[in-house]
Amino acid sequence: MDVKRVKDYLYWLYYQYQLVTCSYVLEPWEQSMFHTITVTVLAMVVYTAYVFVPIHVRLALQFFSQIFGAQPEGTV
């Protein structure tokens, strides 16, 4: 893959991000604050999903397996 094409694509993605969030109209210090807050919130969402989603999926699977008649693990 051509490095220039990848670089242009990343610039295009950043431009789209600025258009969607309207951050291109902010002053430079406001842009840095906005980007910092956005990255922080995104990191917290990813961490929370990483920690809590597997627990809820496991509990949901246990719940539905009991509803549909599977034997509990202790009786096998």
Coordinates of C-alpha atoms in Angstrom, one line a residue:
M1 CA 0.0 0.0 0.0
D2 CA 1.3 3.4 -0.9
V3 CA 2.3 5.6 2.1
K4 CA 1.1 8.8 0.5
R5 CA -2.4 7.3 0.0
V6 CA -2.6 6.2 3.6
K7 CA -1.4 9.6 4.8
D8 CA -4.0 11.3 2.5
Y9 CA -6.7 9.0 3.8
L10 CA -5.8 9.8 7.5
Y11 CA -6.0 13.5 6.7
W12 CA -9.4 12.9 5.0
L13 CA -10.7 11.1 8.1
Y14 CA -9.5 13.9 10.4
Y15 CA -11.1 16.4 8.1
Q16 CA -14.4 14.5 8.3
Y17 CA -14.1 14.3 12.1
Q18 CA -13.7 18.1 12.2
L19 CA -16.7 18.6 9.9
V20 CA -18.9 16.3 11.9
T21 CA -18.0 17.7 15.3
C22 CA -17.8 21.3 14.0
S23 CA -14.5 21.7 15.8
Y24 CA -12.9 23.5 12.8
V25 CA -14.6 26.7 14.0
L26 CA -12.9 26.6 17.4
E27 CA -9.8 28.4 18.4
P28 CA -6.7 26.3 18.8
W29 CA -6.8 26.1 22.6
E30 CA -10.5 25.2 22.4
Q31 CA -9.7 22.5 19.8
S32 CA -7.1 21.0 22.1
M33 CA -9.6 21.0 25.1
F34 CA -12.3 19.5 22.9
H35 CA -10.1 16.7 21.5
T36 CA -8.7 15.9 25.0
I37 CA -12.3 15.6 26.4
T38 CA -13.4 13.5 23.4
V39 CA -10.4 11.1 23.7
T40 CA -10.9 10.8 27.5
V41 CA -14.6 10.0 27.1
L42 CA -13.9 7.5 24.3
A43 CA -11.2 5.8 26.5
M44 CA -13.6 5.5 29.4
V45 CA -16.3 3.9 27.2
V46 CA -13.8 1.4 25.7
Y47 CA -12.5 0.5 29.2
T48 CA -16.0 0.1 30.6
A49 CA -17.1 -2.1 27.7
Y50 CA -13.9 -4.2 28.1
V51 CA -14.6 -4.7 31.9
F52 CA -18.4 -5.0 32.1
V53 CA -19.7 -6.4 28.8
P54 CA -18.2 -9.9 29.3
I55 CA -19.7 -10.2 32.8
H56 CA -23.1 -9.3 31.5
V57 CA -22.9 -11.6 28.5
R58 CA -21.9 -14.5 30.8
L59 CA -24.8 -13.8 33.2
A60 CA -27.2 -13.5 30.3
L61 CA -26.0 -16.9 28.9
Q62 CA -26.4 -18.5 32.3
F63 CA -29.9 -17.0 32.7
F64 CA -31.1 -18.1 29.3
S65 CA -29.6 -21.6 29.6
Q66 CA -31.5 -22.1 32.9
I67 CA -34.7 -20.9 31.2
F68 CA -34.4 -23.3 28.2
G69 CA -33.8 -26.3 30.4
A70 CA -30.0 -26.9 30.5
Q71 CA -28.8 -28.6 33.6
P72 CA -26.8 -26.5 36.1
E73 CA -23.1 -27.1 36.1
G74 CA -23.0 -28.5 39.6
T75 CA -25.4 -31.4 38.8
V76 CA -23.5 -32.8 35.8

